[in-house]
XYZ file of C-alpha atoms in Angstrom:
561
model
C 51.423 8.960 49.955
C 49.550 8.085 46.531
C 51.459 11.083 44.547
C 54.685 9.991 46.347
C 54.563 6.803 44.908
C 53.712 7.271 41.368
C 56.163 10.546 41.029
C 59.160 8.312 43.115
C 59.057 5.110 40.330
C 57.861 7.546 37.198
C 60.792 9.143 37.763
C 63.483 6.248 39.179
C 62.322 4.047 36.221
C 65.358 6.001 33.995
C 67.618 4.740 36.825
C 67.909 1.096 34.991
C 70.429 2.972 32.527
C 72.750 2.710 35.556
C 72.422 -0.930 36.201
C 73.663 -4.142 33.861
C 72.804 -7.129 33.027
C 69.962 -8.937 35.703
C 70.360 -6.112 38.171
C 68.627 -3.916 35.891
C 65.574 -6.045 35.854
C 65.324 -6.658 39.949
C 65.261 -2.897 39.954
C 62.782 -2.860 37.552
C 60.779 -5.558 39.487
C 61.122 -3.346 42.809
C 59.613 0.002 41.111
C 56.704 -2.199 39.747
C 56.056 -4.012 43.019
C 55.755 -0.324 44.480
C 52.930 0.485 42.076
C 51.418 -3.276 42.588
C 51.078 -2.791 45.747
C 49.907 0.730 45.938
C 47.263 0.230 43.187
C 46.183 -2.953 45.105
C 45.715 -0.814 48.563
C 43.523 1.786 46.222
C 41.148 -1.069 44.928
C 40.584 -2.740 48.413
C 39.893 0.550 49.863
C 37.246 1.299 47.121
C 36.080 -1.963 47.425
C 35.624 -2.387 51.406
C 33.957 1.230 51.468
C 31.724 0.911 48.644
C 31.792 3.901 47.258
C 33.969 6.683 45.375
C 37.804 7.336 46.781
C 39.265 11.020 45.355
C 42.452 11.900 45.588
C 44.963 14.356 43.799
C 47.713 12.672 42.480
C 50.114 15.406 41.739
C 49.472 17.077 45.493
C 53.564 16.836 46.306
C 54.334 18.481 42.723
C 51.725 21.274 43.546
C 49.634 20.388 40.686
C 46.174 18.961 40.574
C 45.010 15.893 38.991
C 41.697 14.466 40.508
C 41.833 10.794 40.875
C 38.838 9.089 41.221
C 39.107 5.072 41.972
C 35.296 3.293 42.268
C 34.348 -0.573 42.012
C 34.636 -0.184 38.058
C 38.388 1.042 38.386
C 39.169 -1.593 41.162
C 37.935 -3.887 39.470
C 40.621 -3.341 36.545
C 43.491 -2.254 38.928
C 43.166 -5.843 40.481
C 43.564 -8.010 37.397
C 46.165 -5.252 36.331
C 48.331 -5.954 39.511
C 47.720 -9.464 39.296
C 48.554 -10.197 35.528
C 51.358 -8.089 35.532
C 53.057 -9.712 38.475
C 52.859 -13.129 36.862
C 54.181 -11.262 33.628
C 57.026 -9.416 35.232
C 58.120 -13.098 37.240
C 58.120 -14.639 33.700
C 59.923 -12.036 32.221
C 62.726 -13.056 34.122
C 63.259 -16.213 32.658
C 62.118 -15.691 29.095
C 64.804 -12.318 29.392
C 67.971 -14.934 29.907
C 68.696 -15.563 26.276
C 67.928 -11.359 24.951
C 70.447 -10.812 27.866
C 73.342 -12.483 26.137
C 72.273 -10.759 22.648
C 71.026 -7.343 23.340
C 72.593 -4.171 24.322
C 71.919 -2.932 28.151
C 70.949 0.386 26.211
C 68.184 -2.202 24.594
C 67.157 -3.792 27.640
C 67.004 -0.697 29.319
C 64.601 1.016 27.025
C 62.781 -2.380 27.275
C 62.468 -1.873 31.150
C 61.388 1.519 31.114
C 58.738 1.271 28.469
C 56.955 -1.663 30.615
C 57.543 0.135 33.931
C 55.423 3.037 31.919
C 52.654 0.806 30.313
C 52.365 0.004 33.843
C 52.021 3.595 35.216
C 49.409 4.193 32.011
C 47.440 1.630 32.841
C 46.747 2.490 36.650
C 46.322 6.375 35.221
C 44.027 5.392 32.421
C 41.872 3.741 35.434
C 41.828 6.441 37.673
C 41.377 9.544 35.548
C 37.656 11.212 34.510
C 38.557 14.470 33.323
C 38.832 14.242 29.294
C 42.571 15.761 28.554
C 44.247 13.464 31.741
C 42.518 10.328 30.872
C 43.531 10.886 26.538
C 47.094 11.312 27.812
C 47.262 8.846 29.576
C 45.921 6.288 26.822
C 48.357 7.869 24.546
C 51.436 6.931 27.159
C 49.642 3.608 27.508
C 49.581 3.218 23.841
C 53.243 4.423 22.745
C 54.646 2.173 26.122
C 53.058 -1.028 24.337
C 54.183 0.260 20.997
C 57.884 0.447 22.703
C 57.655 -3.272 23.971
C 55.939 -4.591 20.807
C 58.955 -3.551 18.538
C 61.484 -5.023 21.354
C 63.575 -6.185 18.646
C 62.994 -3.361 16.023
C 66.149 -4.238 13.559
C 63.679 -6.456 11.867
C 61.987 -4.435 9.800
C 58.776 -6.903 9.923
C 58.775 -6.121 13.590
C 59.021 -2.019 12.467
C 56.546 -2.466 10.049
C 53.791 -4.240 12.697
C 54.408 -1.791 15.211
C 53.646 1.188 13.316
C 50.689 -0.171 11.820
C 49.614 -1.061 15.426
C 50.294 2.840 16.351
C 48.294 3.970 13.148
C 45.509 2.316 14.390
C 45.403 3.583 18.013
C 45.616 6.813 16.618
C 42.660 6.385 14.653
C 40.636 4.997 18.187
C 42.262 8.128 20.006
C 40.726 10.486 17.033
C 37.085 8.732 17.664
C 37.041 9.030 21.265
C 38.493 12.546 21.322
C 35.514 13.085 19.099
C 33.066 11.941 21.026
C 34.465 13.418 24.355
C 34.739 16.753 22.394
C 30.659 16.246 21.257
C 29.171 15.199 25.025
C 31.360 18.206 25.945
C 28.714 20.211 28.386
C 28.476 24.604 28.188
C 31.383 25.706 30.205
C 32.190 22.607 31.543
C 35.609 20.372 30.701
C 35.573 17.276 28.570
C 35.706 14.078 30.203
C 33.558 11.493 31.522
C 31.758 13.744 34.395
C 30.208 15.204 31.352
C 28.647 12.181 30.215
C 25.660 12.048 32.308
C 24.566 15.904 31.459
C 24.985 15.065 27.920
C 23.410 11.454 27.584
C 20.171 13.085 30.249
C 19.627 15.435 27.068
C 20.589 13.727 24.153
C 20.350 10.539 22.408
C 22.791 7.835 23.573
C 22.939 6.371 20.282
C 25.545 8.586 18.088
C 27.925 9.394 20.560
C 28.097 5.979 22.468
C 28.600 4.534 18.469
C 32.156 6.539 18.439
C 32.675 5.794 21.952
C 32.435 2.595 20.855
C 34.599 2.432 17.560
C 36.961 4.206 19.724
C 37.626 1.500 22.448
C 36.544 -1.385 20.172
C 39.746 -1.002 18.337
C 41.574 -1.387 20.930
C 39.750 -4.323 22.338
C 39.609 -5.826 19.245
C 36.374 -5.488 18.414
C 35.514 -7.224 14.462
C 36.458 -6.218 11.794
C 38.664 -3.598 13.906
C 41.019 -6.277 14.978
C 43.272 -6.805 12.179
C 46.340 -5.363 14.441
C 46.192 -7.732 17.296
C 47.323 -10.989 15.887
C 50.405 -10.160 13.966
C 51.039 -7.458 16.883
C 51.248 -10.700 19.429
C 53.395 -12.722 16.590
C 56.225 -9.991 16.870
C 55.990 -9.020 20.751
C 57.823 -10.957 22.839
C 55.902 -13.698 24.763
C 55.751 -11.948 28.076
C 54.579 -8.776 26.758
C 51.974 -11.321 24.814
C 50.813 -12.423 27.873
C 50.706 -9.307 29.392
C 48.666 -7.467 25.906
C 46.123 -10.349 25.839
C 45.658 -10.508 29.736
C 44.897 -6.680 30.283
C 45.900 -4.166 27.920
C 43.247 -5.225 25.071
C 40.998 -5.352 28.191
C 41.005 -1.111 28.994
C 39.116 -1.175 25.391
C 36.549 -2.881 27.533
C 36.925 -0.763 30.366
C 36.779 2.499 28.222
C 32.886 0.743 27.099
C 32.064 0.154 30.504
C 32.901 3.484 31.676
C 30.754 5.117 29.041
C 28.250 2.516 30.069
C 27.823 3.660 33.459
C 26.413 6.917 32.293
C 24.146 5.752 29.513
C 20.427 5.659 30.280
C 18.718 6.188 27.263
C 18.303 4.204 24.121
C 18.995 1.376 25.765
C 17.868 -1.227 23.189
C 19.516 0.010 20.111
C 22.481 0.389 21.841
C 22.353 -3.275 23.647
C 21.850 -4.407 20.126
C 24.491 -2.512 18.873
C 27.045 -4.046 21.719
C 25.335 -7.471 21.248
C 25.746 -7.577 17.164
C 29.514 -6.779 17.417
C 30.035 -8.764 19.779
C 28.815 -12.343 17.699
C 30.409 -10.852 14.502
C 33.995 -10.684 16.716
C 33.523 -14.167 18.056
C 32.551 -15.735 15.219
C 35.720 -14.261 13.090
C 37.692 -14.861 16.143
C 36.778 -18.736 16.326
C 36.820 -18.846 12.752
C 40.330 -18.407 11.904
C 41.719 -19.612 15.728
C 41.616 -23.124 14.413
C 43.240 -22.635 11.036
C 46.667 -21.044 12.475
C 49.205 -23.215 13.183
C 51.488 -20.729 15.045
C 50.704 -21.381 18.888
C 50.815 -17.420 18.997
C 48.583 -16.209 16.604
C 46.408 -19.321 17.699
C 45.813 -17.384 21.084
C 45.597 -14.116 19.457
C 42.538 -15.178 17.500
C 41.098 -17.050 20.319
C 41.617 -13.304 22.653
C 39.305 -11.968 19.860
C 36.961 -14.489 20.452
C 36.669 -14.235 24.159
C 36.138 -10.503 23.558
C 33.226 -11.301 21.981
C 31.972 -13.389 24.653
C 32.177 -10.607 26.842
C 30.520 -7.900 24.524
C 27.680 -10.531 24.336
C 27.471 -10.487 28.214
C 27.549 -6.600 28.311
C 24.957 -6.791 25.718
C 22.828 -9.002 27.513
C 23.206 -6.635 30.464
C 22.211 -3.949 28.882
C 19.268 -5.237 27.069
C 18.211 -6.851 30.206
C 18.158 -3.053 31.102
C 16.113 -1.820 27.963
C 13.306 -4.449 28.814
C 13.648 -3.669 32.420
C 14.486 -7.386 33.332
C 16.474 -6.999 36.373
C 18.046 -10.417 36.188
C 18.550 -10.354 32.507
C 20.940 -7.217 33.317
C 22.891 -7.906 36.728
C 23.815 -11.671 35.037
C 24.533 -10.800 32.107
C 26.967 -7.498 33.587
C 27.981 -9.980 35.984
C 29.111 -12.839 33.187
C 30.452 -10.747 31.083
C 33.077 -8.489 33.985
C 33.733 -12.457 35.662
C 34.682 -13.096 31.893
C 37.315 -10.220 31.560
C 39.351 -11.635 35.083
C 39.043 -14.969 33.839
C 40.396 -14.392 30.311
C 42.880 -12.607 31.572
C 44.057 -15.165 33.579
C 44.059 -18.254 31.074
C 45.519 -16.191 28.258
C 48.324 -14.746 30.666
C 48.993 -18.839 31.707
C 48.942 -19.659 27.841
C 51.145 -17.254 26.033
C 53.894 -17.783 28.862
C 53.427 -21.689 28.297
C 53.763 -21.398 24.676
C 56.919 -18.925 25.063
C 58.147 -22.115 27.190
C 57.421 -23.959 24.435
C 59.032 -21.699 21.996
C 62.405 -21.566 23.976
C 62.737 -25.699 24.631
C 62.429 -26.153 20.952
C 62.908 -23.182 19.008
C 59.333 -22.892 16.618
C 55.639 -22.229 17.721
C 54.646 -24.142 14.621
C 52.257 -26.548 16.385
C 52.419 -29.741 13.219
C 56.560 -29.229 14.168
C 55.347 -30.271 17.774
C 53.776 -33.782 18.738
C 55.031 -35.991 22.427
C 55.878 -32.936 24.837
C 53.802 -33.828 27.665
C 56.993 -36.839 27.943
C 59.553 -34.180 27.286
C 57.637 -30.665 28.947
C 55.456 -32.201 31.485
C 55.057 -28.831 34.049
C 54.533 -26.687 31.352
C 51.662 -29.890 29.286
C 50.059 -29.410 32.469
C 49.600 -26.154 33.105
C 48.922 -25.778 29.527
C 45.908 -28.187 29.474
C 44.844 -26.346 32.940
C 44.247 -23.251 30.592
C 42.884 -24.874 27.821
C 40.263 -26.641 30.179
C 39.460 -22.785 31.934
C 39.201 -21.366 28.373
C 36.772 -24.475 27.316
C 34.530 -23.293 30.720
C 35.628 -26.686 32.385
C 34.153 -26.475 36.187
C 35.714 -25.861 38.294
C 38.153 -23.350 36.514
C 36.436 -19.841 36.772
C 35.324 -19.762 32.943
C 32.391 -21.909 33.937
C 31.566 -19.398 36.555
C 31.107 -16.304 34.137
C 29.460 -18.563 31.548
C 27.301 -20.362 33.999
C 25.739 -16.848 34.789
C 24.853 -15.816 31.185
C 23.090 -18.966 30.755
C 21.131 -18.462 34.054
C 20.260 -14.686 32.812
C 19.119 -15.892 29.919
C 16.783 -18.352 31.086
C 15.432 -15.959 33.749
C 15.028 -13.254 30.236
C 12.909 -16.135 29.090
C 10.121 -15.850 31.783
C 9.295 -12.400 30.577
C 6.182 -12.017 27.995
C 8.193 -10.712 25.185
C 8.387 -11.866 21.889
C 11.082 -9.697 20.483
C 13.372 -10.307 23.689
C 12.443 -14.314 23.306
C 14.019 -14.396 20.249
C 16.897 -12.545 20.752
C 17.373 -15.006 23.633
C 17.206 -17.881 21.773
C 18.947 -16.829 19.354
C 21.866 -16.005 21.811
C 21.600 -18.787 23.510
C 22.146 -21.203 20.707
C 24.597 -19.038 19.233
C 26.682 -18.891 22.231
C 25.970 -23.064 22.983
C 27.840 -23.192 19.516
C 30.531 -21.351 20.162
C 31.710 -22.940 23.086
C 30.645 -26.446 21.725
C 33.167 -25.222 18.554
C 35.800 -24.101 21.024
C 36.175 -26.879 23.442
C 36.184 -29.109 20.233
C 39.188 -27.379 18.877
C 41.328 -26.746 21.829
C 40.914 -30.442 22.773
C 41.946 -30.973 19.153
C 45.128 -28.700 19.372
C 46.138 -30.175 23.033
C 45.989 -34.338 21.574
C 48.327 -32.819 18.521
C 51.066 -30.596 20.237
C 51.294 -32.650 23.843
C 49.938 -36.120 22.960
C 50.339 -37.059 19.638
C 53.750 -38.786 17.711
C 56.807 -36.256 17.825
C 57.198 -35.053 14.348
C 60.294 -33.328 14.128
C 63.726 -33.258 16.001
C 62.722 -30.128 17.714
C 60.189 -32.123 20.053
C 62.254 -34.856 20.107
C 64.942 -33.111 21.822
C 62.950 -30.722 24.018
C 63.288 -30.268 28.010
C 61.735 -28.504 30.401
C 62.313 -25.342 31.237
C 63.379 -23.449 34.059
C 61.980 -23.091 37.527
C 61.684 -19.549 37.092
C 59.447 -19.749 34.121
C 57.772 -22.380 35.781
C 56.597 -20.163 38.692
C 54.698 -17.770 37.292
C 52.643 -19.852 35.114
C 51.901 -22.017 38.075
C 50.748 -18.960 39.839
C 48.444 -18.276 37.406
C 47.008 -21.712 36.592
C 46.535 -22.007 40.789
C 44.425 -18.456 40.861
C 42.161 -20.105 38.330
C 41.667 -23.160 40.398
C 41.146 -21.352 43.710
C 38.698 -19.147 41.910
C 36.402 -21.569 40.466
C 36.112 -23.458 44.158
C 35.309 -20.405 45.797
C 33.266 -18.704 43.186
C 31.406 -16.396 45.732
C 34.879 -14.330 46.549
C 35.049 -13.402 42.556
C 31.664 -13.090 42.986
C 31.001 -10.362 45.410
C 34.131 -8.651 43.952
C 32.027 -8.817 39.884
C 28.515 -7.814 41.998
C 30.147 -4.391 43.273
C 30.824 -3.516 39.389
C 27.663 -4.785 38.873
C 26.078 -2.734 41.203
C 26.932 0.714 38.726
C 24.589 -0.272 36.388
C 22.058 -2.182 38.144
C 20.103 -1.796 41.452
C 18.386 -5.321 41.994
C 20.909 -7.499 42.729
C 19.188 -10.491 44.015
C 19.285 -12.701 41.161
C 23.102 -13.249 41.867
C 21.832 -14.000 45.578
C 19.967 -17.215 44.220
C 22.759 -18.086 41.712
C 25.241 -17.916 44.236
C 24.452 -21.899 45.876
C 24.443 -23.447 42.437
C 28.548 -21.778 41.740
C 29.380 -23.500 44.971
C 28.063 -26.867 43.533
C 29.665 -26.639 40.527
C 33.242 -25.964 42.062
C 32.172 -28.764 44.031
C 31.367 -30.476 41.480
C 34.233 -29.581 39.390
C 36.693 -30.496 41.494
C 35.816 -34.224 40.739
C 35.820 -33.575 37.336
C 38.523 -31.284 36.773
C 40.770 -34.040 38.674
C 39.750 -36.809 36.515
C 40.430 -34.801 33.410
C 43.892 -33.849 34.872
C 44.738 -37.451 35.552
C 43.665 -38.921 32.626
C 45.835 -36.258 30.753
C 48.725 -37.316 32.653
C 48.112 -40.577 33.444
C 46.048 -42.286 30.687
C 46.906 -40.162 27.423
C 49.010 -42.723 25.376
C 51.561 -41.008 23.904
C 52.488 -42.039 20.736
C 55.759 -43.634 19.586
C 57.197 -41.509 17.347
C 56.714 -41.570 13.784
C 59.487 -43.446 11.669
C 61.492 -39.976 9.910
C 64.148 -39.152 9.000
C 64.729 -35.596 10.528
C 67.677 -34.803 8.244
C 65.679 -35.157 5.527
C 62.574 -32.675 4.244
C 59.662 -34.005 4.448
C 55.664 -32.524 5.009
C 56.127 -32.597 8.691
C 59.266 -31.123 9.861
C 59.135 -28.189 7.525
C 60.162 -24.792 8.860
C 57.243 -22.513 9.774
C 57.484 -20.393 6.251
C 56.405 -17.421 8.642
C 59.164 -15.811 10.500
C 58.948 -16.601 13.934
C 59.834 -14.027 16.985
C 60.044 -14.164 20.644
């Protein structure tokens, strides 16, 4: 049944060539369901047994390829099904205009390439052995390189994409590498060979390409240059979709490696943790300064990474200085932080392709008085601004919550050197979020609240239902998760569970995440309704929008879907 399901849409997915128009995409939407649902029914299986499900996946072609699917793997095939559904419902909508432009040859090709990223990414999850899993990032990688240059007669478009595929070659090269080094006597290249190799070796060298490797494609300072202007070109739902979970199998490829990784413990930690600050600080640094909506969320994605390096890192030093709740809080925070992430950025890039489509610019000083003219999409936008400033109860709070309790517990062990690498985390990371909830707040009051400032807001309207949906769906999820923090919970405690034994610090944390969903529901609510309720929009500013002035300028950057 699992080969017959992947070999049935792999190969139906060139049947949208037959179709026109709309049809093509409800086709397209009925292949992906298939694999939605089928990777879904892997993970809870994995999940409800506990252990390691095997499988061969080419058993009706008479081939073998060994899938292996444990909490790690459906962990990622959950948010993957779940992000991409929301993507592929907003991709409906945000598809209406290209429709009436583009050639069905065009759309077509556009179909089948994210019908494949979508195949990649459950392979790239499932595979261990070295030359499967590297194919399968290479599909994974040339599918997103195919829906990045969706509109590839621009040549700035061209010109991004292939400097996007240069780079993923170069991460392909360094885990190849490193693969090809742990290689074992005899024995075939691939992440089974890990633990022989790392047993007898120092972790050190080889983790450091490992980590090169997948840090590129996370994003990973100063390895990040190709991510924003990669999400300025792409078209908004294949933003969402990048941002949500395809920068995240970077992250996975770490945690994989992780898993097998028992020595050198503290240089490595420090290694994770150090990249990690350097990425969030860049990110923050330049997220405020854009004033494309885009490339605003881009930088911020690089940011978040870095949040969850630093809870990785935590995890693992908690691991070097055998502090058992240092470790299984900090893993903890930092996998709670990839699902979380993934949700708020998949909410915002769809509410700023809304944006993008009611008024034509993502130039946010162009913007001003939408939550009057938008409302819907104001509010679901300020639902994942609030998630990505760790606003209880949205399940941000949850993931940072649990660093900051795994730091204090790190705190009641004698020793100096891990005292100040605590404090010196947790002020760093106290300023960070300080400097992001300052600046989001900052970007909401100027885009939603503020004085329209140019006939573009003026005359914006809402969009459609069906680009309405999906972002509700995602901006509910991130409710329901915060007020029932313990489901996301025990689902982040089974990953956990790979890399740490004594689990019962996230027993004792567990009461105080029901209080503050509790708790945040209050809060949350009064936030919400002083948004909509109390937030004085301005009237608008006396211009004349025929005439140039400072404020309705065009965006001297060309702007893309």
């Amino acid at each position: 049944m699992e080969s017959a399901v992947l070999i049935f849409t792999a190969l139906s997915g060139f049947g949208v060539f037959l179709f026109r128009a709309q049809t093509k995409y409800f086709f397209s939407l009925f292949l992906h369901t298939l694999l939605i649902v089928t990777a879904s029914s892997w993970a809870f299986r994995a999940l409800s047994t506990g252990g390691l499900m095997q499988f061969n996946l080419l058993e009706l072609a008479g081939f073998n390829l060994s899938a292996n699917i444990d909490s790690l793997s459906a962990f990622f095939l959950t948010i993957i099904s779940l992000t991409l559904l929301i993507g592929l419902l907003y991709a409906n909508g945000y598809l209406k205009l290209y429709r009436k432009t583009l050639s069905d040859v065009r759309l077509s090709l556009h179909h089948l390439a994210l019908l494949w990223l979508h195949i990649s990414l459950i392979l790239v999850n499932t595979l261990r052995e070295g030359t499967a899993f590297l194919s399968a990032w290479e599909l994974m990688t040339v599918s997103a390189f195919g829906l990045v240059v969706f509109e590839a007669e621009r040549k700035e478009i061209l010109k991004t994409g292939f400097k996007y595929l240069l780079q993923m070659q170069i991460g392909l090269a360094l885990i190849t590498t490193a693969f090809l080094i742990a290689k074992s006597n005899g024995s075939v290249a691939g992440f089974e060979t890990l633990d022989a190799y790392f047993g007898g070796h120092g972790s050190l060298p080889v983790f450091f390409l490992f980590f090169v490797g997948f840090g590129i494609y996370a994003g990973f300072a100063p390895l990040h240059t190709w991510l924003p202007p990669t999400h300025l070109t792409a078209p908004s739902h294949v933003s969402s979709i990048m941002s949500s979970i395809l920068t995240q199998m970077g992250i996975y490829g770490i945690l994989r490696v992780l898993v097998s990784v028992h020595t050198d413990l503290f240089p490595v930690g420090l290694l994770i943790l150090t990249a990690s600050f350097i990425t969030a600080f860049v990110g923050l640094r330049y997220t405020f300064t854009q004033q494309d909506g885009k490339r605003l969320l881009a930088y911020s994605s690089i940011t978040h990474t870095g949040i969850i390096g630093i809870g990785i890192g935590i995890g693992v030093l908690g691991l070097a200085f055998h502090t058992s709740a240092l470790a299984a809080l900090g893993f903890t925070g930092g996998i709670l932080h990839i699902l979380t992430h993934a949700l708020s950025k998949s909410l915002l890039f769809q509410c700023i392709g809304s944006i993008y489509r009611a008024t034509r610019t993502r130039h946010l000083e162009q913007l001003g008085g939408l939550m009057q003219t938008m409302p819907k999409t104001s509010m679901l936008f300020s639902i994942g601004l609030l998630a990505l400033c760790g606003i209880p109860p949205l399940t941000i709070s949850i993931s940072e919550t649990l660093l900051y309790a795994g730091l204090l517990k790190g705190l009641t062990v004698d020793n100096s050197l891990l005292h100040v690498l605590i404090w010196t985390v947790l002020l760093s990371l106290t300023f960070l979020i300080s400097w992001s909830m300052f600046g989001f707040i900052r970007v909401f009051r100027r885009t939603f609240l503020d004085a329209v400032r140019s006939e573009a807001a003026a005359q914006a309207t809402e969009v459609s239902d069906d680009m309405i949906l999906p972002k509700a769906i995602a901006g509910l999820s991130l409710l329901l998760m915060g007020l029932f923090p313990n489901v996301v919970l025990k689902l982040a405690t089974q990953v956990t569970a790979l890399f740490v034994t004594d689990l019962h610090s996230l027993d004792d944390i567990a009461p105080v995440l029901t209080y503050l969903g509790i708790g945040g529901v209050a809060l949350a609510g009064f936030l919400l309704w002083t948004i909509k309720f109390r937030g004085k929009i301005q009237k608008p500013v006396s211009l004349n929008y025929r005439r140039p002035n400072t404020l309705n300028k065009p965006n001297p950057e060309p702007e893309f879907g």
